[in-house]
Amino acid sequence: MGVVREHRRVLTRVVVAAVSVIAIGGGSAHGAAAAPATAAAQSVDTSPWSFTGRGFGHGVGMSQYGALAQAKAGRSAREILGFYYAGTTYDAVPDTQTIRVNIVRGRSTTAVSGLARSSGGGTLTVTAGSSTLRAAAGRSVSLRRSGSSVVASCSGCSPASVTGSAVSITWDQTRTDLSLGGKRYAHAPFVVTPTPGAATLEGVLHLRLADEYLDQVREVPWSWPDAALETQAAAARAYALRKVAGGVRSACACHVQDSITDQVYGAVPTGSEASAWPRWRAAVAAGGSSTTGYVPRYGGQVIEAIYSSSSGGHTVNNEDIWGGAPVPYLRGVPDPWSTKSDNPRRSWTTEVPRSKVATAFGLPDVRSLDLSERTSAGSVRWARATSSAGVTKTLRGDDMRRALGLSSASTRRPGERVTGDTPADLAAATARSAPSTATSVVIAPASQTHVAHLVMARPLAGSLRAPLLLSGTTRLAHATRTELDRRGGRITRAYVVGGGPMVNTSVITELRARGITVTRVGMSDQDATAAAIVDLMAAQGPITRAAVATQETVPEAGAFSAVAGTRREPIVWASRSAVGPRAKAALQRARVRSVRIIGSSSRIPTAVSSDLSASGFSPSRLAGTSSAEISAGIAQYFRNSYSATRVSLARSTSTRTSDPAIAAAYGEPVLIVGTAPPAQVVAQVQRSPQWPSIRAVGPSSRVTSTTLARVRDS
């Protein structure tokens, strides 16, 4: 899906005659000058951005937890490496090279001492140029910069200090360990040099790769199965060999760093780790000799064995993460092994403060976040953030991951689907969201012919906190009966919306047979039904606003009904010239003054607003160029009225316009979609971190799986 940029002015209000118009889109209605809408529409959104995803790390190459699962399934190191590094062979190669491992990176000072492993041990020999000092066991040697030199100082030593362009520290490795930062290191030498271009130090161990280095690599728990350890050892060896072949990096005076940037190199193991160490050392040596070890190779060359903790279900092509040319053995592959239930890093959820997101993108604030450009593995390829001033900045997906501290770039919004083949089935499914303690139910006609009554019934159900269920003309729908059965005898009252031709007396009899007291609300006439609902809601408590819809704006009114229920705003019906007289009279009895017209003037003409003004009401209009745009605008304008953490997607077609009103059962924003998600819907989701989850309301024949996936990935 392409990039969708949000409109800078999403909701504006202008005065047109006596009607305030909330124009949903890029500019003001009718081209008039725009002014701020309301405090609710203008309030600053401080919600953190919520991210949910799969996997841990960049996702290129081998998945360590995937390798673990394959090892548990009985696969060998050769098979596991071949799975993650396509086209490779598993061969023994020389591995006795010296590797430089940085364990002190860019520090202003550091200190070391010697620890005796046996009698007579613990002495450090510190050399700078032609000068040498010896520090007895336990004596601290401090290291610092002095201009372009390194100074090593030791209180009580003779001499007390030595200075040079580099300081080398050695010890008797049979009797002494080096103590640094609370850790013990067995193998010498340890060389300290100035950091190029900075007043800091680099501390590097010079180690034999085959054992002194690989024996203490700590990339996976040493308690893992043998095949998993052998797989990791081969990958670590290949990675290290490639780094050695690439030469010493001047910035760190090293081939690799002791960090997840390269590979984690540990100190002398102790405790339970020491008891597992022989298993890891055996894995390092497996199949090799004193001078060789096994690695994956491609075309006869040792590969750059990139790996991460967990792929989340699909590894990623190298160029999708870092750019550059495709590497043939670093192709993304489906990885079900990384999704096993015992993988603690298969999925994750986290919240990131808006300020941190803004800082990551170099923006003063972030109004919307577009994550729609994806790799073939489904992870974010490019992330685009847009500020409230309309400035857009872009980061690679993996750069965003690291800047925001996310576990991976395989992030998407959680999604779910509530399904039902017919409107009655779908209404029964959504009715489960109503409190289990509800004692009332609202029954509306299921027929598309009478969909206006369903839309008007929704705010009534919302104000009662009651489920809304549907009925045929002569009997309750099967799904409705099933839902009433599920609720047992707790339902004691039913409000049947509409007259006999819609829901006749046989339905009333059926409800009474269940011990339910029935109140019929309204008649077949839309005006009479609207008036009856207004009177009933007013009897339950004050109402201060109402909304007006017509047969042409049923989908938009359905989307609005989600917030109408929580705000206790009844929806009344109008013709193309006026609101019905009985509905107007009921609104006047309820002392309602403000009325929202849901739809543009092309669908609800200005004659309706003029009629309302003449009757003493103050009308405003929720306008837009499409149902999708209006539904997105409603979600944005009333965003502070929803307590939900999800957005519902519903589809409206010419033969079935009821789904948005049915989806409104959840009291969460309802966004209207077609066969694909409209741009306005995607943009609204991208600027709404407070609604991190997506719910498709309707079967996949209505809200397609592709639509749900695209919105989740937006």
XYZ file of C-alpha atoms in Angstrom:
714
model
C 0.000 0.000 0.000
C 1.321 3.413 -0.878
C 2.059 6.234 1.482
C -1.011 8.002 2.776
C -0.384 11.497 4.041
C -2.792 12.970 6.508
C -4.644 16.183 5.805
C -3.255 19.010 7.882
C -6.688 20.304 8.806
C -8.814 17.321 9.620
C -11.748 19.081 11.212
C -12.629 22.715 10.718
C -15.710 24.710 11.497
C -17.046 27.538 9.388
C -20.216 29.554 9.504
C -22.531 29.050 6.554
C -25.801 30.871 7.033
C -26.908 29.752 10.512
C -25.228 26.338 10.374
C -21.746 25.477 11.686
C -20.153 22.921 9.383
C -17.552 20.436 10.510
C -15.800 19.767 7.213
C -13.905 16.507 7.253
C -11.027 16.687 4.808
C -8.182 18.889 3.707
C -9.856 22.277 3.896
C -12.873 24.202 5.076
C -16.377 23.620 3.822
C -17.520 25.634 0.824
C -14.120 27.332 0.702
C -14.937 29.675 3.593
C -12.318 30.809 6.082
C -11.635 28.189 8.729
C -11.662 28.666 12.483
C -10.973 26.210 15.320
C -13.735 23.669 15.763
C -14.078 22.935 19.462
C -11.873 22.334 22.455
C -12.365 18.599 22.014
C -11.229 18.702 18.422
C -8.250 20.932 19.173
C -6.960 19.197 22.322
C -3.405 17.911 22.317
C -3.162 14.136 22.085
C -0.652 12.813 24.610
C -1.349 9.102 24.132
C 1.813 7.010 23.789
C 2.312 5.059 20.593
C 1.554 1.400 21.175
C 3.470 -1.204 19.176
C 2.800 -4.922 18.944
C 5.045 -7.243 17.019
C 6.817 -10.538 16.541
C 10.397 -11.597 16.997
C 13.469 -9.949 18.456
C 16.281 -8.301 16.508
C 16.775 -7.426 12.854
C 15.516 -10.787 11.558
C 18.223 -11.381 8.930
C 19.823 -14.826 8.668
C 19.580 -17.388 11.437
C 17.003 -17.150 14.195
C 18.542 -18.427 17.418
C 15.206 -19.473 18.886
C 14.268 -21.009 15.558
C 17.499 -23.007 15.671
C 16.590 -24.131 19.185
C 13.196 -25.390 18.023
C 14.766 -27.253 15.109
C 17.341 -28.836 17.415
C 14.558 -29.993 19.724
C 12.896 -31.554 16.673
C 16.035 -33.600 16.006
C 17.603 -31.585 13.201
C 21.396 -31.343 12.969
C 23.559 -28.229 12.865
C 24.178 -28.842 9.157
C 20.415 -28.953 8.474
C 19.644 -25.909 10.607
C 22.341 -23.775 9.003
C 21.232 -24.891 5.542
C 17.678 -23.831 6.365
C 18.638 -20.284 7.342
C 21.553 -19.765 4.938
C 20.284 -21.050 1.596
C 22.756 -22.850 -0.651
C 25.524 -23.149 1.935
C 27.748 -26.105 2.748
C 29.019 -27.135 6.186
C 32.804 -27.376 6.114
C 35.877 -27.334 8.366
C 38.231 -24.373 7.894
C 41.349 -23.076 9.717
C 40.441 -20.992 12.769
C 43.667 -20.294 14.682
C 43.826 -16.619 13.682
C 44.204 -13.883 16.294
C 41.051 -11.861 16.867
C 40.983 -8.506 18.628
C 37.988 -8.157 20.961
C 37.112 -4.744 22.384
C 35.911 -4.997 25.994
C 36.436 -1.312 26.944
C 34.749 0.986 24.433
C 35.249 4.739 24.552
C 35.781 5.196 28.303
C 37.633 8.155 29.777
C 39.315 5.948 32.390
C 39.390 2.321 33.414
C 41.152 0.182 35.995
C 42.374 -3.414 36.157
C 44.029 -5.688 38.685
C 45.438 -9.198 38.819
C 43.635 -12.038 40.585
C 45.550 -15.133 41.627
C 44.170 -18.430 40.415
C 46.855 -20.358 42.294
C 49.771 -19.771 44.622
C 52.204 -17.172 43.345
C 49.784 -15.784 40.765
C 48.078 -12.417 40.393
C 50.914 -10.281 39.024
C 50.285 -8.034 36.018
C 53.056 -6.843 33.712
C 52.241 -3.407 32.303
C 54.323 -2.219 29.342
C 54.364 1.137 27.541
C 57.099 1.477 24.943
C 60.324 0.427 26.661
C 58.976 1.018 30.193
C 57.465 -1.700 32.362
C 55.829 -1.846 35.767
C 54.674 -4.874 37.678
C 51.559 -4.809 39.812
C 51.292 -7.471 42.487
C 48.073 -9.386 43.039
C 45.216 -7.114 44.022
C 46.975 -3.852 43.171
C 44.864 -1.633 40.941
C 46.290 -0.268 37.716
C 44.489 2.876 36.555
C 44.483 3.830 32.892
C 43.725 7.271 31.476
C 44.417 9.537 28.513
C 47.109 12.185 28.523
C 47.108 14.010 25.223
C 47.715 11.392 22.556
C 49.178 8.924 25.054
C 47.885 6.404 27.574
C 49.064 6.584 31.188
C 49.031 3.505 33.445
C 49.395 4.300 37.166
C 49.788 1.961 40.117
C 50.064 3.111 43.725
C 52.823 1.213 45.513
C 54.338 -0.092 42.282
C 57.798 0.690 40.978
C 57.778 2.610 38.802
C 54.475 4.228 39.795
C 53.410 4.835 36.187
C 54.281 4.261 32.563
C 53.206 6.274 29.516
C 53.068 5.421 25.839
C 51.048 5.461 22.654
C 49.677 2.102 23.809
C 49.751 0.131 27.045
C 49.966 -3.674 26.943
C 49.079 -5.748 29.996
C 50.082 -9.415 30.251
C 49.980 -12.082 32.948
C 50.806 -15.705 33.632
C 47.670 -17.327 32.230
C 48.218 -20.516 34.226
C 48.026 -18.731 37.586
C 46.401 -15.331 37.014
C 43.201 -13.736 35.719
C 42.665 -10.104 34.773
C 39.979 -8.352 36.825
C 38.077 -5.620 34.981
C 34.687 -4.186 35.880
C 33.907 -7.044 38.241
C 34.683 -9.681 35.592
C 37.618 -12.078 35.245
C 39.418 -12.560 31.945
C 41.797 -15.479 31.442
C 43.660 -14.704 28.237
C 46.321 -12.074 27.549
C 47.322 -9.617 26.274
C 45.028 -6.694 27.054
C 46.019 -3.635 25.010
C 44.795 -0.100 25.735
C 45.030 2.621 23.068
C 43.597 6.124 22.551
C 40.263 6.411 20.777
C 40.825 8.165 17.431
C 39.325 11.646 17.493
C 38.178 11.466 21.132
C 39.699 11.848 24.606
C 38.812 8.290 25.570
C 40.302 4.802 25.628
C 39.831 1.506 23.824
C 40.660 -1.725 25.651
C 41.184 -4.812 23.484
C 41.978 -8.470 24.201
C 44.131 -10.256 21.599
C 42.850 -13.832 21.507
C 43.231 -17.046 19.549
C 39.934 -17.328 17.691
C 39.556 -21.119 17.842
C 39.269 -21.427 21.601
C 40.265 -18.365 23.619
C 37.568 -16.393 21.826
C 34.907 -18.898 20.758
C 34.979 -20.818 24.043
C 33.617 -17.758 25.821
C 31.133 -16.412 23.292
C 27.801 -16.065 25.066
C 25.129 -15.751 22.419
C 22.780 -18.494 23.651
C 22.339 -20.326 26.962
C 24.857 -23.151 27.194
C 22.081 -25.391 28.506
C 20.500 -25.619 25.036
C 20.543 -28.932 23.098
C 23.817 -29.988 21.472
C 22.630 -29.343 17.912
C 21.549 -25.796 18.809
C 24.934 -25.124 20.437
C 26.835 -26.547 17.459
C 24.747 -24.390 15.121
C 25.521 -21.273 17.152
C 29.220 -22.143 17.398
C 29.505 -22.539 13.619
C 27.684 -19.250 12.998
C 29.821 -17.437 15.597
C 33.015 -18.854 14.070
C 31.997 -17.785 10.566
C 31.044 -14.318 11.772
C 34.372 -13.902 13.585
C 36.433 -15.176 10.643
C 34.766 -12.684 8.308
C 35.476 -9.853 10.733
C 39.135 -10.854 11.041
C 39.416 -11.026 7.258
C 37.971 -7.521 7.066
C 40.833 -6.077 9.112
C 41.114 -4.054 12.308
C 38.537 -1.291 12.701
C 40.360 1.897 13.622
C 37.506 3.336 15.690
C 37.650 0.505 18.236
C 41.120 -0.940 17.469
C 39.312 -4.243 17.127
C 37.796 -6.837 14.837
C 34.715 -7.281 17.037
C 33.186 -5.676 20.097
C 31.906 -7.496 23.148
C 28.296 -6.488 22.525
C 25.220 -7.450 20.559
C 26.543 -5.118 17.864
C 28.919 -7.981 17.045
C 28.995 -10.967 19.403
C 28.821 -11.129 23.179
C 32.104 -12.302 24.678
C 32.006 -13.207 28.340
C 34.404 -13.423 31.218
C 35.529 -16.601 32.970
C 32.321 -18.527 33.744
C 31.299 -19.071 37.342
C 28.545 -20.866 39.233
C 25.904 -22.721 37.213
C 27.353 -21.280 34.026
C 30.664 -22.990 34.764
C 28.933 -26.364 35.038
C 27.413 -25.918 31.547
C 30.624 -24.603 30.000
C 31.992 -28.033 28.965
C 28.918 -28.554 26.756
C 29.540 -25.274 24.941
C 33.258 -25.997 24.509
C 32.371 -29.404 23.094
C 30.008 -27.728 20.626
C 32.755 -25.303 19.569
C 35.140 -28.193 18.932
C 32.555 -30.534 17.386
C 33.868 -32.264 14.260
C 36.920 -30.060 13.974
C 40.569 -30.408 14.935
C 43.097 -28.394 16.915
C 43.450 -26.064 13.939
C 40.041 -26.199 12.218
C 36.379 -25.732 12.988
C 33.099 -26.011 11.097
C 31.408 -23.070 9.383
C 28.726 -22.491 6.738
C 30.256 -21.595 3.364
C 28.773 -20.360 0.103
C 30.655 -20.871 -3.149
C 33.650 -22.060 -1.145
C 33.827 -18.854 0.935
C 33.033 -18.457 4.625
C 29.739 -16.601 4.851
C 28.917 -13.517 6.874
C 26.740 -15.447 9.299
C 24.277 -12.760 10.362
C 21.805 -13.891 13.011
C 19.315 -12.517 15.514
C 17.357 -13.781 18.473
C 14.003 -14.545 16.831
C 12.613 -13.891 13.363
C 8.977 -13.744 14.420
C 7.931 -16.179 11.707
C 9.811 -15.038 8.595
C 13.447 -14.049 8.157
C 14.256 -10.905 6.178
C 16.325 -10.238 3.054
C 19.532 -8.396 3.956
C 18.871 -5.513 1.545
C 15.445 -4.899 3.074
C 17.102 -4.019 6.374
C 20.384 -2.366 5.437
C 20.108 -1.671 1.720
C 22.901 -2.674 -0.633
C 23.056 -5.665 -2.937
C 21.159 -8.872 -2.173
C 23.334 -11.570 -0.585
C 22.331 -14.969 -1.999
C 22.520 -16.847 1.301
C 20.702 -14.109 3.267
C 17.290 -14.611 1.668
C 14.172 -14.330 3.773
C 12.426 -17.645 4.411
C 9.212 -18.602 6.228
C 10.298 -19.577 9.729
C 7.562 -21.360 11.695
C 10.272 -22.636 14.045
C 10.497 -19.162 15.596
C 6.814 -19.100 16.515
C 6.802 -22.037 18.923
C 5.020 -21.439 22.211
C 8.190 -21.921 24.272
C 9.928 -19.032 22.481
C 9.739 -16.109 24.939
C 10.534 -13.682 22.120
C 7.968 -14.780 19.573
C 5.756 -11.726 20.240
C 5.780 -8.488 22.201
C 3.858 -5.308 22.991
C 5.266 -2.009 24.200
C 4.336 1.648 24.511
C 6.634 4.482 23.464
C 6.124 8.097 24.618
C 5.186 10.458 21.819
C 8.197 12.627 22.669
C 10.566 9.708 22.069
C 8.949 8.986 18.708
C 9.337 12.650 17.747
C 12.998 12.675 18.800
C 13.722 9.517 16.814
C 12.450 11.158 13.631
C 13.943 14.582 14.363
C 10.534 16.259 14.581
C 9.027 18.573 17.226
C 5.994 16.284 17.433
C 4.437 13.369 15.562
C 0.849 13.601 14.374
C 0.801 10.404 12.302
C 3.035 7.395 11.768
C 2.946 5.527 8.458
C 4.320 1.977 8.660
C 2.636 0.724 5.505
C 5.738 0.132 3.364
C 6.686 -3.448 4.185
C 9.344 -5.983 3.297
C 8.464 -9.329 1.748
C 8.724 -10.759 5.275
C 6.087 -8.332 6.553
C 8.424 -6.160 8.631
C 8.565 -2.384 8.273
C 10.831 -1.345 5.396
C 10.368 2.423 5.766
C 8.670 4.360 8.571
C 7.356 7.856 7.862
C 6.378 10.269 10.617
C 4.477 13.490 9.972
C 4.397 16.424 12.378
C 1.434 18.658 13.144
C 3.030 21.202 10.786
C 2.927 18.688 7.933
C 6.673 17.936 7.863
C 7.464 14.288 7.065
C 10.659 12.447 8.040
C 11.624 8.888 7.108
C 13.603 6.133 8.837
C 14.451 2.624 7.760
C 12.383 0.127 9.681
C 15.380 -1.298 11.535
C 16.631 2.193 12.398
C 13.198 2.941 13.849
C 13.392 -0.296 15.839
C 16.661 0.709 17.442
C 15.721 4.363 17.973
C 12.455 3.484 19.715
C 13.803 0.462 21.574
C 11.390 -1.933 19.859
C 12.084 -5.647 19.904
C 11.858 -5.868 16.113
C 10.618 -4.065 13.012
C 8.009 -6.796 12.536
C 5.375 -4.657 14.181
C 1.718 -4.492 13.331
C -1.494 -3.664 15.100
C -3.252 -6.592 16.793
C -6.265 -7.678 14.804
C -9.347 -9.768 15.330
C -12.560 -10.523 13.517
C -16.154 -10.738 14.712
C -18.202 -12.530 12.130
C -21.765 -13.316 11.209
C -23.231 -14.165 7.823
C -26.434 -12.173 8.285
C -27.056 -8.874 10.083
C -28.864 -10.796 12.829
C -25.916 -13.172 13.238
C -23.486 -10.263 13.374
C -25.621 -8.324 15.854
C -25.751 -11.355 18.149
C -21.970 -11.721 17.950
C -21.377 -8.058 18.822
C -24.031 -8.175 21.564
C -21.658 -10.251 23.657
C -19.821 -6.993 24.373
C -22.793 -5.720 26.393
C -22.450 -6.308 30.148
C -23.350 -9.826 31.258
C -25.378 -8.198 34.032
C -27.645 -6.365 31.558
C -31.328 -6.825 32.369
C -32.705 -5.116 29.257
C -32.445 -5.813 25.546
C -33.297 -3.667 22.528
C -34.853 -5.497 19.569
C -34.780 -3.894 16.109
C -35.978 -5.140 12.720
C -33.396 -7.108 10.737
C -34.697 -6.127 7.316
C -32.620 -3.758 5.171
C -35.897 -2.019 4.319
C -36.187 -0.870 7.929
C -32.505 -0.165 8.615
C -33.366 3.351 9.847
C -35.004 1.790 12.903
C -31.846 -0.211 13.611
C -29.708 2.954 13.461
C -32.098 4.849 15.743
C -32.163 1.902 18.157
C -28.379 1.923 18.642
C -28.130 5.090 20.837
C -31.017 3.753 22.936
C -29.176 0.472 23.489
C -25.975 2.359 24.268
C -27.640 4.582 26.850
C -29.234 1.516 28.490
C -25.958 -0.455 28.238
C -28.129 -3.155 26.740
C -27.457 -5.569 23.875
C -29.056 -4.739 20.534
C -30.475 -7.805 18.778
C -32.443 -8.228 15.567
C -35.724 -9.853 14.724
C -37.561 -10.997 11.658
C -41.109 -9.859 11.074
C -42.797 -12.908 12.591
C -40.166 -14.437 14.860
C -36.888 -13.703 16.540
C -33.800 -14.496 14.491
C -32.126 -17.775 15.440
C -28.942 -15.960 16.546
C -31.047 -13.647 18.726
C -32.728 -16.580 20.451
C -29.322 -18.167 21.024
C -27.948 -14.990 22.604
C -30.992 -14.643 24.860
C -30.532 -18.277 25.901
C -26.869 -17.606 26.664
C -27.834 -14.762 28.967
C -30.185 -17.046 30.872
C -32.974 -15.377 32.787
C -31.136 -12.119 33.404
C -33.000 -10.281 30.615
C -36.323 -9.126 32.073
C -37.277 -6.254 29.738
C -37.227 -5.822 25.974
C -37.671 -2.604 24.016
C -38.972 -3.488 20.556
C -38.219 -0.675 18.117
C -40.723 -0.297 15.285
C -44.331 -1.126 14.548
C -46.197 -4.327 13.744
C -45.381 -4.547 10.025
C -41.687 -4.727 11.012
C -41.856 -6.796 14.206
C -45.346 -8.177 14.693
C -47.186 -9.466 17.727
C -45.908 -13.032 17.353
C -42.431 -11.755 18.275
C -43.901 -9.950 21.280
C -45.563 -13.205 22.314
C -42.283 -15.103 21.897
C -40.470 -12.639 24.158
C -43.202 -12.728 26.794
C -43.045 -16.509 26.791
C -39.492 -16.090 28.052
C -40.781 -14.064 31.000
C -39.658 -10.769 29.455
C -41.706 -7.596 29.835
C -42.039 -5.958 26.413
C -42.289 -2.270 25.577
C -42.868 -1.326 21.965
C -41.031 1.861 21.038
C -42.473 3.702 18.042
C -44.396 2.569 15.027
C -43.678 1.760 11.394
C -43.318 5.460 10.705
C -39.712 6.652 11.172
C -40.818 9.989 12.615
C -43.012 8.350 15.248
C -40.264 5.893 16.182
C -37.675 8.676 16.477
C -40.019 10.668 18.722
C -40.672 7.650 20.942
C -36.937 6.965 21.348
C -36.255 10.618 22.233
C -39.025 10.554 24.846
C -37.731 7.303 26.328
C -34.111 8.492 26.508
C -35.221 11.837 27.996
C -37.191 9.981 30.675
C -33.996 8.179 31.674
C -32.002 11.388 32.074
C -31.261 14.737 30.445
C -30.230 14.850 26.803
C -28.706 17.996 25.372
C -27.877 17.058 21.788
C -29.321 14.969 19.003
C -28.325 13.962 15.487
C -30.196 13.934 12.192
C -29.797 11.349 9.434
C -31.599 10.299 6.280
C -31.858 7.094 4.306
C -28.894 8.308 2.232
C -26.616 8.660 5.266
C -27.363 5.379 7.064
C -23.703 4.185 7.049
C -22.393 7.478 8.463
C -25.167 7.575 11.060
C -24.291 4.000 11.979
C -20.659 5.018 12.538
C -21.808 7.990 14.621
C -24.118 5.797 16.704
C -21.081 4.318 18.493
C -20.434 7.641 20.190
C -24.118 8.639 20.244
C -24.830 5.868 22.742
C -22.104 6.907 25.183
C -22.982 10.603 24.792
C -26.743 9.940 24.999
C -27.521 11.618 21.695
C -30.601 10.187 19.960
C -30.619 9.989 16.167
C -33.777 11.234 14.460
C -34.802 10.917 10.826
C -35.402 13.576 8.206
C -36.682 13.835 4.682
C -34.754 15.932 2.171
C -36.523 19.037 3.429
C -37.279 18.691 7.131
C -37.091 16.648 10.304
C -40.389 14.940 11.066
C -42.797 17.028 13.178
C -43.151 14.450 15.957
C -39.386 14.061 16.317
C -38.965 17.840 16.456
C -41.664 18.097 19.090
C -39.987 15.371 21.162
C -36.640 17.173 20.943
C -38.319 20.386 22.074
C -39.940 18.575 25.003
C -36.500 17.268 25.969
C -35.104 20.836 25.731
C -32.549 19.801 23.120
C -31.007 22.796 21.392
C -27.986 21.478 19.476
C -28.545 19.115 16.562
C -25.866 17.490 14.385
C -26.679 16.830 10.740
C -24.776 13.728 9.629
C -23.897 14.119 5.966
C -23.024 16.687 3.353
C -25.528 19.158 1.932
C -25.748 17.086 -1.254
C -27.263 14.249 0.780
C -29.069 16.209 3.489
C -29.946 19.509 1.816
C -29.643 22.885 3.500
C -33.442 22.939 3.657
C -33.163 20.574 6.635
C -30.787 22.892 8.488
C -33.017 25.863 7.669
C -36.016 23.970 9.048
C -34.123 23.200 12.259
C -33.002 26.805 12.661
C -36.554 28.026 12.111
C -37.724 25.609 14.815
C -35.301 27.060 17.383
C -32.478 24.539 17.128
C -28.785 25.254 16.600
C -27.676 22.900 13.811
C -24.141 21.819 12.892
C -23.082 19.436 10.172
C -20.668 16.491 10.036
C -19.714 16.713 6.384
C -17.385 14.924 4.011
C -17.067 13.621 0.499
C -17.635 9.945 1.328
C -18.891 7.630 4.041
C -15.313 6.569 4.781
C -14.135 10.158 5.132
C -17.013 11.077 7.424
C -16.469 7.992 9.597
C -12.769 8.883 9.935
C -13.669 12.461 10.788
C -16.157 11.329 13.429
C -13.458 9.150 15.004
C -11.014 12.063 15.090
C -13.493 14.714 16.230
C -14.896 12.621 19.079
C -11.656 10.821 19.949
C -11.849 11.934 23.591
C -15.331 10.420 23.931
C -14.221 6.840 23.296
C -12.847 4.697 26.097
C -11.937 1.896 23.693
C -8.464 0.767 22.628
C -9.654 -0.643 19.297
C -11.024 0.615 16.023
C -13.781 -1.330 14.284
C -13.826 -1.740 10.509
C -17.232 -2.214 8.908
C -18.397 -2.283 5.327
C -21.513 -0.756 3.852
C -22.949 -1.735 0.481
C -26.106 -0.689 -1.318
C -27.844 -3.913 -0.288
C -26.570 -3.974 3.296
C -25.969 -0.669 5.085
C -26.529 -1.958 8.614
C -23.023 -3.190 9.480
C -21.602 0.142 10.770
C -24.490 0.470 13.246
C -24.015 -3.155 14.297
C -20.271 -2.565 14.759
C -21.110 0.404 16.994
C -22.005 -2.086 19.750
C -18.446 -1.873 21.035
C -18.577 1.861 21.674
C -15.342 2.260 19.748
C -14.623 4.249 16.576
C -16.232 2.689 13.505
C -14.376 3.227 10.241
C -16.184 2.415 7.015
C -14.207 0.471 4.425
C -14.795 -0.898 0.967
C -13.080 -3.784 -0.786
C -9.863 -1.980 0.201
C -9.214 0.457 3.054
C -9.821 4.048 1.880
C -6.996 6.537 2.302
C -8.904 8.481 4.954
C -9.328 5.357 7.076
C -5.636 4.485 6.870
C -4.654 8.068 7.712
C -6.951 8.072 10.745
C -5.454 4.843 12.051
C -1.935 6.198 11.528
C -2.629 9.223 13.706
C -4.430 7.315 16.485
C -1.977 5.615 18.863
C -4.709 5.469 21.494
C -6.461 2.807 19.394
C -3.684 0.278 18.749
C -5.916 -2.695 17.864
C -8.105 -3.341 14.837
C -11.361 -5.283 14.811
C -13.012 -6.375 11.563
C -16.770 -6.576 12.067
C -18.221 -8.918 9.501
C -17.136 -12.005 7.570
C -14.183 -11.897 5.180
C -16.646 -11.588 2.307
C -17.533 -8.170 3.761
C -14.334 -6.864 5.375
C -11.667 -8.738 3.451
C -8.619 -10.265 5.079
C -6.494 -8.063 2.822
C -8.244 -4.949 4.115
C -7.743 -6.027 7.715
C -4.068 -6.812 7.071
C -3.432 -3.487 5.337
C -4.952 -1.486 8.164
C -3.029 -3.524 10.739
C 0.184 -2.862 8.819
C -0.482 0.850 8.420
